[in-house]
Amino acid sequence: RTLRRWHPADPAGTGDPAATGDIGDIVLMVDELVTNAVVHGAGPVHLALRLDGTLLTAEVSDAHPAAPAVPGGPPRVLDWAEAGRGLLLVAALATEFGARPRPPGKTVWFTRDLAPTP
């Protein structure tokens, strides 16, 4: 909810109403990374959001050193599992996505270009 209030009318600060469509995707991606850190990580979880022009970077850090497992390929249509698709969603919606060591744990991050599409 806090992210939705962050700048719901214009997350990029561009003044362009077309930019508002990004907020739902951003909330979903941040929620997936934070949930993974809480469920599968260790220690405190830290979230950092940074806006550089129209490029949003989100980083979620925890104290567990193992890199996240990104399942290979798209989920099967008949797979009714309620978990295991979060990182696939992040990878599909992000401009870039990855993970890097950050002792004692790791940081999982994504970028999203908020520039309006022509």
PDB file of C-alpha atoms in Angstrom:
ATOM      1  CA  ARG A   1       0.000   0.000   0.000  1.00  0.00           C
ATOM      2  CA  THR A   2       2.789   2.413   0.759  1.00  0.00           C
ATOM      3  CA  LEU A   3       4.182   2.019  -2.755  1.00  0.00           C
ATOM      4  CA  ARG A   4       0.748   2.707  -4.228  1.00  0.00           C
ATOM      5  CA  ARG A   5       0.724   6.013  -2.326  1.00  0.00           C
ATOM      6  CA  TRP A   6       4.316   6.779  -3.342  1.00  0.00           C
ATOM      7  CA  HIS A   7       3.190   8.673  -6.432  1.00  0.00           C
ATOM      8  CA  PRO A   8       0.071   6.965  -7.717  1.00  0.00           C
ATOM      9  CA  ALA A   9      -0.867   9.624 -10.242  1.00  0.00           C
ATOM     10  CA  ASP A  10       2.532   9.721 -11.919  1.00  0.00           C
ATOM     11  CA  PRO A  11       5.227   7.304 -10.708  1.00  0.00           C
ATOM     12  CA  ALA A  12       7.848   8.697 -13.089  1.00  0.00           C
ATOM     13  CA  GLY A  13       7.182  12.315 -12.165  1.00  0.00           C
ATOM     14  CA  THR A  14       6.771  13.131 -15.859  1.00  0.00           C
ATOM     15  CA  GLY A  15       3.374  14.772 -15.734  1.00  0.00           C
ATOM     16  CA  ASP A  16       2.262  12.305 -18.420  1.00  0.00           C
ATOM     17  CA  PRO A  17      -0.966  10.453 -17.558  1.00  0.00           C
ATOM     18  CA  ALA A  18       0.172   7.556 -19.786  1.00  0.00           C
ATOM     19  CA  ALA A  19       2.874   6.766 -17.201  1.00  0.00           C
ATOM     20  CA  THR A  20       0.310   5.723 -14.581  1.00  0.00           C
ATOM     21  CA  GLY A  21      -0.111   2.231 -16.060  1.00  0.00           C
ATOM     22  CA  ASP A  22       3.271   1.215 -14.673  1.00  0.00           C
ATOM     23  CA  ILE A  23       2.295   1.396 -10.998  1.00  0.00           C
ATOM     24  CA  GLY A  24       0.395  -1.921 -10.941  1.00  0.00           C
ATOM     25  CA  ASP A  25       3.322  -3.782 -12.484  1.00  0.00           C
ATOM     26  CA  ILE A  26       5.783  -2.081 -10.130  1.00  0.00           C
ATOM     27  CA  VAL A  27       3.734  -2.967  -7.050  1.00  0.00           C
ATOM     28  CA  LEU A  28       3.518  -6.591  -8.238  1.00  0.00           C
ATOM     29  CA  MET A  29       7.270  -6.844  -8.906  1.00  0.00           C
ATOM     30  CA  VAL A  30       8.264  -5.270  -5.579  1.00  0.00           C
ATOM     31  CA  ASP A  31       5.764  -7.471  -3.741  1.00  0.00           C
ATOM     32  CA  GLU A  32       7.202 -10.603  -5.375  1.00  0.00           C
ATOM     33  CA  LEU A  33      10.803  -9.726  -4.468  1.00  0.00           C
ATOM     34  CA  VAL A  34       9.964  -8.759  -0.883  1.00  0.00           C
ATOM     35  CA  THR A  35       7.813 -11.866  -0.406  1.00  0.00           C
ATOM     36  CA  ASN A  36      10.625 -14.094  -1.698  1.00  0.00           C
ATOM     37  CA  ALA A  37      13.106 -12.445   0.671  1.00  0.00           C
ATOM     38  CA  VAL A  38      10.778 -12.890   3.660  1.00  0.00           C
ATOM     39  CA  VAL A  39       9.809 -16.494   2.831  1.00  0.00           C
ATOM     40  CA  HIS A  40      13.111 -17.834   1.472  1.00  0.00           C
ATOM     41  CA  GLY A  41      15.706 -15.391   2.817  1.00  0.00           C
ATOM     42  CA  ALA A  42      17.148 -14.750   6.243  1.00  0.00           C
ATOM     43  CA  GLY A  43      17.678 -11.855   8.600  1.00  0.00           C
ATOM     44  CA  PRO A  44      16.329  -8.385   7.993  1.00  0.00           C
ATOM     45  CA  VAL A  45      14.946  -7.525   4.567  1.00  0.00           C
ATOM     46  CA  HIS A  46      15.799  -4.144   3.044  1.00  0.00           C
ATOM     47  CA  LEU A  47      13.962  -2.476   0.161  1.00  0.00           C
ATOM     48  CA  ALA A  48      15.492   0.403  -1.792  1.00  0.00           C
ATOM     49  CA  LEU A  49      13.732   2.275  -4.595  1.00  0.00           C
ATOM     50  CA  ARG A  50      15.616   4.748  -6.748  1.00  0.00           C
ATOM     51  CA  LEU A  51      14.387   6.880  -9.638  1.00  0.00           C
ATOM     52  CA  ASP A  52      16.989   8.188 -12.089  1.00  0.00           C
ATOM     53  CA  GLY A  53      15.199  10.151 -14.772  1.00  0.00           C
ATOM     54  CA  THR A  54      12.613   7.662 -16.008  1.00  0.00           C
ATOM     55  CA  LEU A  55      14.479   4.537 -14.840  1.00  0.00           C
ATOM     56  CA  LEU A  56      13.176   2.999 -11.611  1.00  0.00           C
ATOM     57  CA  THR A  57      15.495   0.597  -9.782  1.00  0.00           C
ATOM     58  CA  ALA A  58      14.171  -1.628  -6.989  1.00  0.00           C
ATOM     59  CA  GLU A  59      16.549  -3.642  -4.802  1.00  0.00           C
ATOM     60  CA  VAL A  60      15.583  -6.149  -2.123  1.00  0.00           C
ATOM     61  CA  SER A  61      18.377  -7.435   0.119  1.00  0.00           C
ATOM     62  CA  ASP A  62      18.415 -10.165   2.749  1.00  0.00           C
ATOM     63  CA  ALA A  63      21.053 -12.096   4.704  1.00  0.00           C
ATOM     64  CA  HIS A  64      20.694 -15.477   2.947  1.00  0.00           C
ATOM     65  CA  PRO A  65      23.634 -15.984   0.554  1.00  0.00           C
ATOM     66  CA  ALA A  66      21.928 -18.327  -1.940  1.00  0.00           C
ATOM     67  CA  ALA A  67      20.912 -16.774  -5.241  1.00  0.00           C
ATOM     68  CA  PRO A  68      17.216 -17.103  -6.065  1.00  0.00           C
ATOM     69  CA  ALA A  69      16.180 -20.011  -8.252  1.00  0.00           C
ATOM     70  CA  VAL A  70      14.534 -18.765 -11.419  1.00  0.00           C
ATOM     71  CA  PRO A  71      12.468 -21.568 -12.931  1.00  0.00           C
ATOM     72  CA  GLY A  72      13.249 -22.294 -16.568  1.00  0.00           C
ATOM     73  CA  GLY A  73      10.673 -21.573 -19.219  1.00  0.00           C
ATOM     74  CA  PRO A  74       7.141 -20.277 -18.955  1.00  0.00           C
ATOM     75  CA  PRO A  75       4.745 -21.841 -16.450  1.00  0.00           C
ATOM     76  CA  ARG A  76       2.547 -24.618 -17.797  1.00  0.00           C
ATOM     77  CA  VAL A  77      -1.063 -23.659 -18.415  1.00  0.00           C
ATOM     78  CA  LEU A  78      -2.368 -26.682 -16.494  1.00  0.00           C
ATOM     79  CA  ASP A  79      -0.081 -26.139 -13.514  1.00  0.00           C
ATOM     80  CA  TRP A  80      -2.403 -25.033 -10.707  1.00  0.00           C
ATOM     81  CA  ALA A  81       0.382 -24.334  -8.215  1.00  0.00           C
ATOM     82  CA  GLU A  82      -0.130 -21.100  -6.316  1.00  0.00           C
ATOM     83  CA  ALA A  83       3.588 -20.427  -5.947  1.00  0.00           C
ATOM     84  CA  GLY A  84       6.741 -20.490  -8.008  1.00  0.00           C
ATOM     85  CA  ARG A  85       5.939 -17.904 -10.661  1.00  0.00           C
ATOM     86  CA  GLY A  86       6.964 -14.692  -8.941  1.00  0.00           C
ATOM     87  CA  LEU A  87      10.443 -14.357 -10.391  1.00  0.00           C
ATOM     88  CA  LEU A  88       9.136 -15.283 -13.848  1.00  0.00           C
ATOM     89  CA  LEU A  89       6.684 -12.397 -13.565  1.00  0.00           C
ATOM     90  CA  VAL A  90       9.412 -10.011 -12.447  1.00  0.00           C
ATOM     91  CA  ALA A  91      11.666 -11.099 -15.310  1.00  0.00           C
ATOM     92  CA  ALA A  92       8.837 -10.664 -17.823  1.00  0.00           C
ATOM     93  CA  LEU A  93       7.771  -7.211 -16.599  1.00  0.00           C
ATOM     94  CA  ALA A  94      11.168  -5.678 -15.840  1.00  0.00           C
ATOM     95  CA  THR A  95      13.470  -3.843 -18.199  1.00  0.00           C
ATOM     96  CA  GLU A  96      16.335  -5.708 -16.490  1.00  0.00           C
ATOM     97  CA  PHE A  97      16.381  -8.198 -13.608  1.00  0.00           C
ATOM     98  CA  GLY A  98      19.079  -9.983 -11.655  1.00  0.00           C
ATOM     99  CA  ALA A  99      20.765 -10.876  -8.374  1.00  0.00           C
ATOM    100  CA  ARG A 100      24.196 -10.192  -6.938  1.00  0.00           C
ATOM    101  CA  PRO A 101      26.041 -11.167  -3.766  1.00  0.00           C
ATOM    102  CA  ARG A 102      25.892  -8.614  -0.974  1.00  0.00           C
ATOM    103  CA  PRO A 103      27.630 -10.075   2.066  1.00  0.00           C
ATOM    104  CA  PRO A 104      26.403 -11.637   4.195  1.00  0.00           C
ATOM    105  CA  GLY A 105      23.550 -12.272   1.746  1.00  0.00           C
ATOM    106  CA  LYS A 106      22.342 -11.068  -1.618  1.00  0.00           C
ATOM    107  CA  THR A 107      20.433  -8.348  -3.416  1.00  0.00           C
ATOM    108  CA  VAL A 108      17.764  -9.149  -5.992  1.00  0.00           C
ATOM    109  CA  TRP A 109      16.933  -6.214  -8.228  1.00  0.00           C
ATOM    110  CA  PHE A 110      15.008  -5.029 -11.253  1.00  0.00           C
ATOM    111  CA  THR A 111      14.858  -1.904 -13.358  1.00  0.00           C
ATOM    112  CA  ARG A 112      11.802  -0.578 -15.155  1.00  0.00           C
ATOM    113  CA  ASP A 113      11.867   2.201 -17.723  1.00  0.00           C
ATOM    114  CA  LEU A 114       8.919   4.460 -16.969  1.00  0.00           C
ATOM    115  CA  ALA A 115       9.255   6.524 -20.135  1.00  0.00           C
ATOM    116  CA  PRO A 116       5.925   6.815 -21.920  1.00  0.00           C
ATOM    117  CA  THR A 117       5.682   4.622 -24.985  1.00  0.00           C
ATOM    118  CA  PRO A 118       5.060   6.470 -28.253  1.00  0.00           C
TER     119      PRO A 118
END
